Amino acid sequence: MTTATTGTTTARSSVGTAHTRVEGRDKVTGAARYAGEIPFAELAHGWLVLSTVTRGRVRAVEAAPVLEMPGVLTVLHHENAPRVDSDYVSLLGVKPDPSAALFQHDRVPHRGWPVALVVAETSEQAREAAEALVVHYEQEPHDVAFSAARPDAYPVDGHMPAVTEKGDLESALSASTVVVDAEYTTPEEHHNPMEPHAATAHWDGGRLEVVDSNQGTTWVAGDLAKLFSLDPASVRVRSEHVGGGFGSKGVRAHQVAAVMAATVLQRPVRVVMTRHQMFSLAGYRSPTTQRVRLGADADGRLRALDHSCLNLTSTVHEFVEPAAGPARVMYDADAHHTANRVVRLDVPTPTWMRAPGEAPGSFALEAALDELSEKCGIDPIELRARNEPERAPVSGLPFSSRNLLACFREGARRFGWADRDPRPGLRRDGRWLLGTGTAAASFPSGAGPSTAALTAEPDGTFTVRIAASDIGTGARTALTLVAADALDVTPDRVRVRIGDSDFGPAMIAGGSMGTRSWAWAVTIAAGELRERLALGAGIPPEGITVRSDTAEAIRALATKERHSFGAQFAEVAVDMTTGEVRVRRMLGIFAAGRVVNPLTARSQFVGGMTWGISMALHEEAVRDPASGGHVGADLAGYHVATHADVPLIEADWIDDPDPDDPVGIKGIGEIGIVGAAAAIANAVWHAAGVRHRSLPIRPDRVLSAGTGATRA
């Protein structure tokens, strides 16, 4: 902790000082209990049974033999499960995915659809009985074929308009000196948090309580109340520790199944997803096909930009992966067109996954910019500098701040970019071809309304209560530092309690908005509490508590384009004999607001960049068109970057506080992955002279493409 003395007062500054996690000891010693570990008396265990057909109807469920198996308590399915209401608008302002409304009909819209829940005294008994349950189906032809040529694709508005247009695109392309017209593809990708999805439901004196692993207790409690037509005050959801979420831990089948079973049996019931089940029940990032067309003058200045993205969605719910979104912020042109479209297939519904839209969209856009720099003979960083917009290209709004070029300048200096020979295929290290690449990154910076309660305790400490969710980001520690500064005390005098819907409404942990939203609420509460304490009244045994609500303050924000930005750099080695690609080093420089805790912030950036390596070289969920199911739906068949794949990764940031935020925060959870895959793909081109426009860049793709010299 640092201090700054002004006159006769000393202002403490915990924010900006590295601080170990306040819950770190509990986690490393095992004292921290996760959702699947908390004990309950008379706990029963539920095991979901998933469909083995991809499309059709359930004709019959042979429950009777299973009910006679040891320990089995009940079998819930569409003929006997409690009825729920899925016709509502959730906390996030959208209609929920009907997939969470379990066992309400006999339809099967995709492989892995929940058709029954077996509940038994132990998880082993539940699993054995679930595997023995016989379900008869009326099977129908299915369609899981995703491609850019789908004639049934259509535009969908998500959290942004589906289509934006200005200028005459075709005329601008025709008048351009240099044109890039290329298609880029990204595969289906899955979150795979370390901790699986788990929930325990029980009734306590007429009140439903759910212990869960989620990204927002307020969100889950609100949806469960609406699904089961309950008074919101009679539902409590707790989620104290979460072992990763990345967008997947919202309202899912396991919570609903646990509540159904607890209601029927009137005893606690726990439902935990297996790793295999998570591939069909926990959401995923849709595959994309993206066409990018760029037209520029000889000096590299864009005259035309067209970015069109297609993703898949389920037949029961529309979800769009808005990969065309980054183009609306990053680069301008006289003719500027973007579009996000979907096609309905017999697959599970996709969902948000770390940097939704921006991660796959930045790969296509930033790879296309690299192709344009090659054609123009202009350095990739210089090309981006020449196309730096003064205002947002689509909205026309001013940026709250935009320090992208400062990130590139600092990154280029530290990475040694000036020594780079732009010609591909020239550098060697024995059998390895070496190359370097770069890409830009951006992610929206937002805030959601939140409430917080802050109590001055009689012993001189302070307790913060807020329904925040720490999904591994270090939010609990960041809020401790923010509260300490706002109260002008040391962090050891602050205790932060989170993850309980009884603490009142709060923003979810998502969209890089969590810490910013919660810190705002804590700061306002601290200011009000200090005013109360300044009056000199003594603190009663129950303490003095104030409560804040940021809804009005957030509504009063001026309308601007608010984003974090960054510059990614990568060096790779390519073996053209084996097709192996190795990332040797990466550097990311970010302008992402005021950094609250450098220790956990750097971990977030590095974690995102590591995921970028995984995205570029490894991750790919393969769906069998014949069965409609996944091939290798586990961590043996679905490859992710491991320690052996992760080289020297450095992440740092420049000074970039948000002037409209009380702490200066923007948000850092998502941006680390944005642009990382593009930087690696651009480096592979620089090493071997061949563009790889489809991820992941597998050895077989490297071998089939050869080198630029071979192709010539």
XYZ file of C-alpha atoms in Angstrom:
712
model
C 0.000 0.000 0.000
C 1.282 3.495 -0.843
C 0.475 6.788 0.830
C 0.499 10.328 -0.472
C 0.751 13.187 2.022
C -0.962 16.482 1.220
C -0.810 19.211 3.873
C -1.856 17.688 7.170
C -3.849 14.760 5.705
C -2.633 11.402 4.481
C -4.549 9.733 1.658
C -4.064 5.993 1.482
C -3.821 4.369 -1.938
C -4.379 0.623 -1.892
C -5.760 0.687 -5.437
C -2.897 0.193 -7.859
C -0.759 -1.738 -5.369
C -0.184 -5.488 -5.824
C -2.132 -7.453 -3.232
C -2.409 -11.215 -2.806
C -5.918 -12.646 -2.899
C -7.726 -12.172 0.383
C -9.206 -15.675 0.023
C -5.956 -17.184 -1.250
C -5.102 -19.134 1.890
C -8.589 -20.681 2.016
C -8.262 -21.816 -1.591
C -4.813 -23.361 -1.349
C -5.617 -25.127 1.942
C -8.981 -26.450 0.775
C -10.979 -24.433 3.303
C -12.856 -22.698 0.466
C -15.878 -24.821 -0.368
C -17.233 -24.924 -3.908
C -20.829 -25.654 -4.898
C -20.345 -29.404 -5.250
C -18.556 -29.758 -1.902
C -20.843 -28.108 0.664
C -22.422 -30.718 2.967
C -26.168 -31.037 3.594
C -28.065 -33.436 5.840
C -30.066 -36.051 3.909
C -28.525 -34.925 0.631
C -29.753 -36.765 -2.459
C -28.011 -36.766 -5.825
C -29.472 -36.228 -9.279
C -28.001 -37.465 -12.547
C -29.212 -36.077 -15.861
C -30.083 -38.446 -18.685
C -29.429 -36.955 -22.113
C -30.971 -37.843 -25.456
C -29.077 -40.183 -27.755
C -30.888 -38.926 -30.853
C -30.437 -35.536 -32.445
C -34.020 -34.789 -33.447
C -37.326 -36.424 -32.687
C -39.693 -37.222 -29.818
C -39.576 -39.222 -26.613
C -42.025 -42.089 -27.028
C -41.576 -43.691 -23.611
C -39.382 -43.643 -20.507
C -39.055 -47.051 -18.827
C -38.764 -45.729 -15.279
C -40.212 -48.710 -13.397
C -37.123 -50.993 -13.537
C -34.866 -48.115 -12.523
C -37.055 -47.195 -9.543
C -36.410 -50.692 -8.155
C -32.617 -50.210 -8.222
C -30.765 -49.628 -4.918
C -31.070 -46.119 -3.546
C -33.181 -44.688 -6.360
C -35.710 -42.144 -5.102
C -37.412 -40.841 -8.233
C -37.151 -40.461 -11.997
C -38.369 -37.143 -13.389
C -39.246 -36.704 -17.061
C -41.746 -34.874 -19.269
C -44.739 -36.818 -17.976
C -44.283 -36.179 -14.240
C -41.950 -33.195 -13.737
C -43.204 -29.947 -12.150
C -44.488 -27.405 -14.663
C -42.502 -24.203 -15.195
C -43.091 -20.906 -17.006
C -40.376 -19.833 -19.458
C -42.318 -16.899 -20.931
C -40.558 -14.012 -19.193
C -37.770 -11.467 -19.613
C -34.658 -12.152 -17.534
C -32.475 -9.760 -15.544
C -30.353 -9.337 -18.676
C -33.350 -7.919 -20.556
C -33.788 -10.838 -22.954
C -36.046 -13.852 -23.262
C -34.389 -16.908 -21.697
C -33.239 -19.942 -23.619
C -36.140 -22.453 -23.353
C -33.540 -25.188 -22.871
C -33.622 -24.409 -19.138
C -37.343 -25.314 -18.975
C -36.673 -29.018 -18.441
C -39.063 -31.903 -19.072
C -41.975 -29.769 -20.319
C -42.625 -31.671 -23.564
C -41.557 -34.726 -25.515
C -39.619 -32.879 -28.224
C -35.869 -33.514 -28.711
C -34.271 -30.553 -30.546
C -30.641 -31.701 -30.366
C -28.411 -34.536 -29.233
C -27.688 -34.268 -25.529
C -31.083 -32.743 -24.694
C -32.115 -33.615 -21.095
C -34.881 -36.226 -21.168
C -34.849 -37.398 -17.533
C -33.333 -36.921 -14.098
C -32.594 -39.903 -11.882
C -32.306 -39.088 -8.166
C -30.745 -41.489 -5.663
C -29.164 -41.581 -2.223
C -25.630 -41.434 -3.636
C -24.136 -40.067 -6.820
C -22.849 -43.531 -7.712
C -26.335 -45.009 -7.439
C -27.786 -42.132 -9.451
C -25.230 -42.581 -12.205
C -25.704 -46.343 -12.419
C -29.470 -45.968 -12.588
C -29.258 -43.151 -15.155
C -27.088 -45.300 -17.392
C -29.588 -48.159 -17.048
C -32.638 -46.028 -17.903
C -34.181 -47.033 -21.229
C -35.707 -44.219 -23.285
C -37.558 -44.891 -26.537
C -37.515 -42.273 -29.280
C -39.283 -41.460 -32.501
C -36.286 -40.320 -34.500
C -36.441 -37.670 -37.232
C -33.868 -36.509 -39.813
C -31.510 -33.870 -38.455
C -29.405 -31.072 -39.906
C -26.157 -29.966 -38.246
C -24.266 -28.903 -41.397
C -22.820 -25.429 -40.946
C -21.298 -23.570 -43.900
C -21.122 -20.147 -45.494
C -23.301 -21.383 -48.346
C -26.423 -21.863 -46.205
C -29.353 -20.260 -48.070
C -31.478 -20.109 -44.904
C -29.233 -17.696 -42.991
C -30.804 -14.479 -41.755
C -29.732 -11.395 -39.779
C -30.384 -11.223 -36.029
C -30.057 -8.354 -33.582
C -28.242 -9.398 -30.434
C -26.857 -6.803 -28.026
C -26.130 -4.774 -31.176
C -27.971 -4.218 -34.487
C -27.583 -7.076 -36.940
C -26.658 -4.853 -39.896
C -25.014 -1.448 -40.259
C -24.477 0.305 -43.595
C -23.122 3.577 -44.861
C -21.823 4.490 -48.301
C -21.793 2.630 -51.606
C -19.707 -0.447 -50.868
C -19.346 -1.877 -54.372
C -18.402 1.487 -55.881
C -15.825 2.085 -53.178
C -14.305 -1.363 -53.705
C -14.143 -0.802 -57.470
C -12.404 2.534 -56.960
C -9.852 1.108 -54.518
C -6.231 0.609 -55.583
C -5.749 -2.392 -53.278
C -8.461 -4.909 -52.351
C -8.534 -7.786 -49.887
C -11.444 -10.226 -50.187
C -11.084 -13.288 -47.989
C -13.103 -15.762 -45.937
C -12.043 -16.705 -42.420
C -13.447 -19.490 -40.263
C -13.350 -20.308 -36.573
C -14.553 -23.612 -35.093
C -16.954 -24.461 -32.290
C -15.213 -23.774 -28.983
C -16.100 -24.689 -25.389
C -15.513 -22.926 -22.051
C -14.339 -25.923 -19.987
C -13.912 -24.163 -16.611
C -11.966 -26.205 -14.081
C -14.990 -26.473 -11.798
C -17.988 -28.159 -13.463
C -21.479 -26.748 -13.165
C -22.998 -27.805 -9.839
C -26.047 -26.810 -7.788
C -27.769 -27.970 -4.603
C -31.398 -26.992 -3.979
C -33.354 -27.318 -0.761
C -36.442 -25.836 0.897
C -36.035 -24.171 4.281
C -39.220 -23.020 5.980
C -41.020 -22.361 2.717
C -38.015 -20.626 1.181
C -36.046 -22.047 -1.741
C -32.282 -21.940 -1.278
C -29.826 -22.874 -4.006
C -26.081 -23.233 -3.535
C -24.621 -22.858 -6.981
C -21.581 -22.076 -9.110
C -22.619 -19.095 -11.206
C -21.695 -15.670 -12.539
C -24.536 -13.791 -10.878
C -26.666 -14.841 -7.909
C -29.195 -12.079 -8.580
C -29.583 -13.335 -12.143
C -30.054 -16.978 -11.201
C -32.387 -16.222 -8.281
C -34.552 -13.993 -10.459
C -34.839 -16.552 -13.245
C -35.626 -19.409 -10.863
C -38.355 -17.313 -9.219
C -39.928 -16.624 -12.605
C -39.537 -20.190 -13.870
C -41.221 -21.668 -10.803
C -43.701 -18.766 -10.300
C -42.316 -17.931 -6.854
C -42.183 -14.702 -4.897
C -38.660 -13.349 -5.585
C -38.209 -12.786 -1.844
C -38.664 -16.524 -1.274
C -35.648 -17.505 -3.403
C -32.052 -17.265 -2.220
C -29.030 -18.236 -4.316
C -25.498 -18.440 -2.928
C -22.296 -18.797 -4.932
C -19.317 -17.908 -2.770
C -16.491 -19.522 -4.748
C -16.516 -20.213 -8.492
C -13.863 -22.198 -10.314
C -14.173 -20.398 -13.639
C -17.127 -19.522 -15.811
C -16.093 -17.567 -18.940
C -19.739 -16.878 -19.830
C -21.153 -20.376 -19.350
C -22.365 -20.205 -15.749
C -25.790 -18.657 -15.997
C -29.164 -20.380 -15.710
C -28.671 -23.963 -16.840
C -30.350 -27.371 -16.673
C -28.621 -28.487 -13.471
C -30.119 -25.742 -11.286
C -33.634 -26.280 -12.635
C -33.327 -30.056 -12.247
C -32.129 -29.688 -8.651
C -35.040 -27.402 -7.771
C -37.548 -29.773 -9.384
C -36.209 -32.778 -7.490
C -35.960 -30.914 -4.176
C -39.570 -29.805 -4.617
C -40.788 -33.323 -5.337
C -38.755 -35.065 -2.613
C -38.744 -32.266 -0.033
C -35.078 -32.847 0.747
C -31.814 -31.344 -0.545
C -30.816 -32.492 -4.033
C -27.499 -31.873 -5.774
C -26.998 -32.047 -9.536
C -23.497 -31.825 -11.023
C -22.763 -31.863 -14.738
C -20.106 -34.213 -16.017
C -17.454 -32.861 -18.351
C -19.139 -34.720 -21.207
C -22.549 -33.251 -20.362
C -21.141 -29.750 -20.326
C -20.499 -30.001 -24.059
C -24.255 -30.026 -24.733
C -25.708 -28.329 -21.627
C -23.388 -25.436 -20.756
C -23.289 -23.444 -23.985
C -20.309 -22.855 -26.287
C -18.923 -20.438 -28.850
C -20.564 -20.950 -32.206
C -18.378 -21.652 -35.221
C -18.193 -18.705 -37.604
C -17.591 -18.053 -41.249
C -16.579 -14.472 -41.892
C -16.044 -12.623 -45.134
C -13.939 -9.491 -44.924
C -13.540 -7.136 -47.865
C -11.193 -4.173 -47.583
C -10.544 -1.552 -50.227
C -7.730 0.980 -49.811
C -5.772 3.639 -51.625
C -2.128 2.988 -52.419
C -1.160 4.651 -49.147
C -3.254 2.137 -47.191
C -6.118 4.423 -46.242
C -9.375 2.493 -46.235
C -12.122 3.470 -48.662
C -14.297 0.370 -48.134
C -14.802 -2.041 -45.261
C -17.221 -4.955 -45.333
C -17.321 -7.533 -42.522
C -20.040 -10.179 -42.642
C -20.324 -12.987 -40.102
C -22.426 -16.147 -40.015
C -22.892 -18.288 -36.906
C -25.212 -21.135 -35.985
C -27.928 -21.244 -33.366
C -30.405 -23.818 -32.104
C -33.959 -24.369 -33.295
C -35.321 -23.341 -29.881
C -33.504 -20.067 -29.268
C -31.674 -17.376 -31.248
C -28.169 -16.535 -30.122
C -25.832 -14.457 -32.252
C -22.027 -14.385 -32.003
C -21.527 -10.760 -33.131
C -18.138 -11.153 -34.771
C -18.756 -8.203 -37.102
C -18.871 -5.944 -34.041
C -15.148 -5.077 -33.769
C -15.163 -3.506 -37.239
C -17.752 -1.007 -36.020
C -15.237 0.384 -33.534
C -11.762 -0.210 -34.917
C -11.520 1.226 -38.431
C -13.507 3.661 -40.572
C -14.108 3.912 -44.297
C -16.363 5.975 -46.576
C -18.266 2.770 -47.358
C -18.640 0.754 -44.166
C -20.885 -2.340 -43.995
C -21.176 -4.993 -41.282
C -23.634 -7.829 -40.726
C -24.222 -10.639 -38.209
C -26.373 -13.526 -39.445
C -27.408 -16.898 -38.040
C -28.663 -20.240 -39.305
C -30.886 -22.538 -37.228
C -29.614 -26.091 -36.865
C -30.352 -29.119 -34.685
C -27.666 -28.200 -32.151
C -27.589 -26.866 -28.574
C -27.862 -23.104 -28.139
C -24.519 -21.273 -28.109
C -23.831 -18.679 -25.425
C -21.412 -15.989 -24.355
C -17.798 -17.103 -24.216
C -14.845 -14.959 -23.203
C -14.911 -11.869 -25.454
C -18.071 -12.901 -27.362
C -17.935 -11.533 -30.888
C -14.612 -9.775 -30.399
C -12.488 -12.934 -30.100
C -13.473 -14.551 -33.435
C -14.198 -11.197 -35.073
C -10.765 -9.793 -34.274
C -9.145 -12.848 -35.823
C -10.779 -12.187 -39.191
C -10.517 -8.396 -39.140
C -6.936 -8.202 -37.886
C -5.759 -10.955 -40.238
C -7.356 -9.072 -43.143
C -5.582 -5.870 -42.054
C -2.308 -7.802 -42.124
C -3.067 -9.004 -45.644
C -3.785 -5.425 -46.657
C -0.493 -4.223 -45.172
C 1.341 -6.863 -47.194
C -0.364 -5.843 -50.431
C 0.263 -2.152 -49.765
C 3.859 -2.698 -48.675
C 3.169 -0.808 -45.452
C 4.193 -1.860 -41.958
C 1.181 -3.397 -40.139
C 1.415 -0.923 -37.257
C 1.762 2.043 -39.586
C -1.263 0.847 -41.571
C -3.356 0.830 -38.421
C -2.076 4.282 -37.471
C -3.141 5.658 -40.856
C -6.643 4.311 -40.279
C -7.074 5.487 -36.700
C -10.565 7.049 -36.496
C -11.312 10.288 -34.664
C -14.835 9.130 -33.778
C -16.540 5.739 -33.726
C -16.997 4.618 -37.348
C -20.619 3.494 -37.061
C -22.170 5.340 -34.124
C -20.294 8.582 -34.788
C -19.917 9.027 -31.043
C -16.725 10.294 -29.423
C -14.527 7.798 -27.607
C -14.288 8.188 -23.853
C -10.597 7.500 -24.460
C -8.737 5.642 -27.186
C -5.074 4.925 -26.510
C -4.595 2.140 -29.055
C -1.623 3.753 -30.802
C 0.121 4.281 -27.475
C -0.212 0.535 -26.884
C 1.348 -0.183 -30.277
C 4.207 2.253 -29.683
C 5.069 0.774 -26.304
C 4.609 -2.792 -27.538
C 6.757 -2.235 -30.633
C 9.544 -0.782 -28.491
C 9.551 -3.672 -26.028
C 9.048 -6.404 -28.633
C 11.823 -5.156 -30.932
C 9.466 -4.584 -33.854
C 11.767 -2.060 -35.554
C 14.286 -4.827 -36.297
C 11.710 -6.917 -38.165
C 12.314 -7.671 -41.859
C 8.787 -7.602 -43.338
C 9.579 -10.223 -45.976
C 8.223 -13.668 -45.054
C 10.103 -16.950 -44.860
C 13.589 -15.513 -44.307
C 14.403 -16.180 -40.644
C 15.483 -19.632 -39.541
C 16.593 -21.361 -36.382
C 17.726 -24.806 -37.492
C 14.647 -26.663 -38.744
C 12.306 -23.849 -37.635
C 11.039 -20.961 -39.732
C 10.553 -17.886 -37.519
C 8.043 -15.086 -37.844
C 6.469 -12.254 -35.909
C 2.994 -10.766 -36.059
C 0.813 -8.190 -34.396
C -2.867 -7.341 -34.032
C -5.085 -4.802 -32.293
C -7.542 -5.561 -29.514
C -10.658 -3.867 -28.210
C -13.551 -4.681 -25.909
C -16.491 -2.570 -24.703
C -16.264 -0.971 -21.277
C -19.612 -0.857 -19.542
C -21.251 -0.801 -16.144
C -24.489 -2.228 -14.848
C -26.659 -0.992 -11.975
C -25.654 -2.501 -8.643
C -26.426 -2.133 -4.975
C -24.066 -2.551 -2.043
C -24.345 -2.441 1.746
C -21.455 -1.202 3.861
C -21.351 -1.567 7.633
C -19.107 0.155 10.156
C -18.601 -2.436 12.894
C -18.089 -1.573 16.586
C -14.567 -3.058 16.522
C -13.384 -0.536 13.914
C -13.634 -2.838 10.906
C -15.938 -2.549 7.916
C -18.063 -5.167 6.160
C -19.064 -4.918 2.515
C -22.021 -6.982 1.338
C -22.632 -7.139 -2.392
C -24.005 -9.837 -4.707
C -20.811 -9.847 -6.753
C -19.310 -13.019 -8.193
C -15.612 -13.805 -8.137
C -15.181 -16.333 -10.920
C -11.435 -16.468 -10.426
C -10.663 -12.900 -11.483
C -9.751 -11.620 -8.029
C -12.863 -9.441 -7.730
C -13.143 -10.064 -3.975
C -9.638 -8.674 -3.488
C -10.174 -5.749 -5.863
C -13.298 -4.694 -3.959
C -11.360 -4.883 -0.695
C -8.803 -2.416 -2.077
C -11.468 -0.111 -3.510
C -13.384 -0.073 -0.225
C -10.211 0.558 1.772
C -9.355 3.616 -0.310
C -12.912 4.924 -0.274
C -12.995 4.604 3.519
C -9.383 5.810 3.936
C -8.398 2.735 5.952
C -5.999 -0.162 5.440
C -7.265 -3.263 3.575
C -6.968 -5.448 6.682
C -9.855 -3.507 8.216
C -12.211 -4.403 5.358
C -14.097 -7.679 4.980
C -15.938 -8.284 1.697
C -18.820 -10.739 1.530
C -20.102 -11.654 -1.932
C -22.089 -14.273 -3.843
C -25.452 -14.068 -2.056
C -28.655 -12.874 -3.731
C -29.931 -11.706 -0.330
C -27.398 -8.873 -0.543
C -29.534 -7.198 -3.224
C -29.363 -6.686 -7.000
C -25.932 -6.454 -8.590
C -24.372 -6.763 -12.021
C -23.274 -10.199 -13.192
C -19.624 -11.171 -13.675
C -19.570 -10.799 -17.431
C -18.745 -8.459 -20.276
C -15.770 -7.075 -18.315
C -18.347 -5.089 -16.326
C -18.318 -6.841 -12.964
C -15.574 -5.150 -10.961
C -16.343 -1.730 -12.430
C -20.045 -2.007 -11.576
C -19.483 -3.336 -8.059
C -16.667 -0.903 -7.253
C -18.933 1.983 -8.205
C -21.595 0.799 -5.730
C -19.013 0.240 -2.987
C -17.502 3.695 -3.541
C -20.869 5.451 -3.230
C -21.728 3.477 -0.087
C -18.357 4.323 1.449
C -18.860 8.018 0.788
C -22.246 7.990 2.488
C -20.919 5.990 5.424
C -18.029 8.412 5.973
C -20.522 11.278 6.084
C -22.512 9.424 8.729
C -19.414 8.690 10.793
C -18.222 12.289 10.513
C -21.265 13.360 12.499
C -19.546 11.843 15.520
C -22.267 9.440 16.619
C -21.115 6.288 18.376
C -21.384 2.913 16.660
C -24.112 0.693 18.170
C -23.569 -3.068 18.684
C -25.241 -3.858 15.352
C -23.026 -1.332 13.557
C -23.995 1.462 11.173
C -25.065 0.330 7.705
C -25.647 2.345 4.546
C -26.867 1.064 1.214
C -26.077 2.373 -2.255
C -27.695 2.016 -5.662
C -25.853 3.101 -8.808
C -28.799 2.948 -11.210
C -29.280 6.723 -11.330
C -25.560 7.473 -11.662
C -25.158 5.036 -14.555
C -28.214 6.419 -16.334
C -26.668 9.881 -16.075
C -23.489 8.878 -17.932
C -22.876 10.812 -21.132
C -23.311 8.759 -24.286
C -19.867 7.811 -25.587
C -18.055 4.864 -27.112
C -16.348 3.256 -24.111
C -13.741 0.596 -24.793
C -10.537 -0.927 -23.583
C -7.822 -1.293 -26.235
C -4.643 -3.263 -26.672
C -1.826 -4.343 -28.966
C -0.825 -8.007 -29.252
C 2.585 -9.230 -30.455
C 3.679 -12.815 -31.126
C 6.752 -14.681 -32.332
C 6.268 -18.200 -33.676
C 8.379 -21.049 -34.997
C 7.053 -23.327 -37.767
C 8.471 -26.749 -38.647
C 7.488 -27.464 -42.256
C 8.511 -31.116 -41.928
C 6.121 -31.938 -39.092
C 3.648 -29.068 -39.455
C 4.259 -28.076 -35.848
C 3.713 -24.450 -34.821
C 5.227 -23.199 -31.584
C 4.633 -19.788 -30.045
C 7.967 -18.624 -28.644
C 6.945 -15.372 -26.996
C 4.009 -13.021 -26.702
C 3.604 -9.473 -25.495
C 0.379 -7.636 -24.840
C 0.157 -3.954 -23.979
C -3.277 -2.732 -22.901
C -5.127 0.516 -22.248
C -7.830 -0.820 -19.985
C -8.581 1.819 -17.399
C -7.105 2.101 -13.939
C -5.714 -1.211 -12.758
C -6.955 -1.946 -9.243
C -4.691 -4.879 -8.380
C -1.661 -5.347 -10.668
C -1.080 -8.879 -9.387
C -4.450 -10.326 -10.404
C -4.806 -7.996 -13.389
C -1.652 -9.351 -14.981
C -2.972 -12.871 -14.416
C -6.162 -11.946 -16.250
C -4.280 -10.540 -19.237
C -1.898 -13.505 -19.397
C -4.798 -15.933 -19.021
C -6.576 -14.356 -21.957
C -3.453 -14.391 -24.100
C -2.863 -18.045 -23.216
C -6.392 -18.770 -24.357
C -5.473 -16.973 -27.582
C -2.708 -19.549 -28.131
C -5.275 -22.263 -27.486
C -7.694 -20.652 -29.945
C -5.057 -20.233 -32.636
C -3.456 -23.677 -32.468
C -5.581 -26.172 -30.518
C -9.268 -25.686 -29.736
C -11.807 -27.291 -32.047
C -14.975 -29.165 -31.157
C -15.858 -31.539 -33.990
C -19.477 -32.505 -34.607
C -20.242 -35.756 -36.436
C -22.785 -34.968 -39.174
C -24.136 -38.528 -39.111
C -24.906 -38.709 -35.387
C -25.234 -34.990 -34.715
C -23.068 -35.373 -31.607
C -19.541 -34.386 -30.692
C -16.456 -36.447 -31.383
C -14.322 -36.534 -28.233
C -16.483 -34.430 -25.903
C -13.927 -34.374 -23.101
C -10.528 -32.895 -22.318
C -8.796 -35.794 -24.029
C -10.470 -35.138 -27.364
C -10.843 -31.372 -27.039
C -7.333 -29.952 -26.966
C -6.394 -26.850 -24.994
C -3.064 -25.153 -24.490
C -1.114 -26.667 -21.605
C 2.108 -25.680 -19.846
C 4.205 -27.165 -22.648
C 2.464 -24.869 -25.144
C 2.826 -21.652 -23.179
C 6.097 -19.773 -23.697
C 7.251 -16.436 -22.346
C 4.097 -14.310 -22.096
C 4.352 -10.725 -20.933
C 1.417 -8.420 -20.266
C 1.554 -4.802 -19.242
C -0.525 -1.662 -19.505
C -0.302 2.071 -20.007
C -1.952 4.735 -17.879
C -5.558 4.952 -19.062
C -8.052 5.798 -16.290
C -11.676 6.303 -17.311
C -12.544 9.894 -16.349
C -16.245 9.023 -16.017
C -15.738 6.213 -13.503
C -15.336 7.008 -9.782
C -12.315 4.680 -9.574
C -11.162 5.006 -13.194
C -11.890 1.346 -14.025
C -12.720 0.068 -17.518
C -12.471 -3.724 -17.384
C -9.855 -6.325 -18.276
C -11.434 -9.775 -18.127
C -12.076 -10.190 -21.849
C -9.552 -8.130 -23.775
C -6.559 -10.406 -23.187
C -7.867 -12.954 -25.702
C -8.885 -10.383 -28.329
C -6.412 -10.167 -31.203
C -4.149 -12.863 -29.754
C -5.094 -15.516 -32.321
C -4.721 -13.001 -35.151
C -1.253 -11.994 -33.987
C -0.230 -15.673 -33.980
C -1.770 -16.334 -37.411
C -0.053 -13.238 -38.808
C 3.236 -14.474 -37.340
C 2.746 -17.868 -39.006
C 2.366 -16.089 -42.354
C 5.542 -14.112 -41.681
C 7.390 -17.350 -40.860
C 6.211 -19.546 -43.742
C 4.736 -17.143 -46.304
C 1.299 -18.805 -46.271
C -1.948 -17.361 -44.934
C -3.991 -19.585 -42.659
C -7.539 -18.267 -42.603
C -9.080 -21.177 -40.691
C -8.501 -21.874 -37.018
C -6.973 -23.821 -35.436
C -3.718 -23.897 -37.394
C -3.236 -27.645 -37.076
C -0.134 -29.508 -38.288
C -2.092 -31.132 -41.141
C -3.181 -27.709 -42.372
C 0.381 -26.435 -42.232
C 1.642 -29.450 -44.185
C -1.069 -29.257 -46.825
C -0.465 -25.535 -47.327
C 3.326 -25.816 -47.600
C 5.460 -22.671 -47.744
C 5.096 -19.600 -49.879
C 8.082 -20.663 -51.936
C 6.612 -24.134 -52.512
C 3.247 -22.712 -53.543
C 4.867 -20.277 -55.938
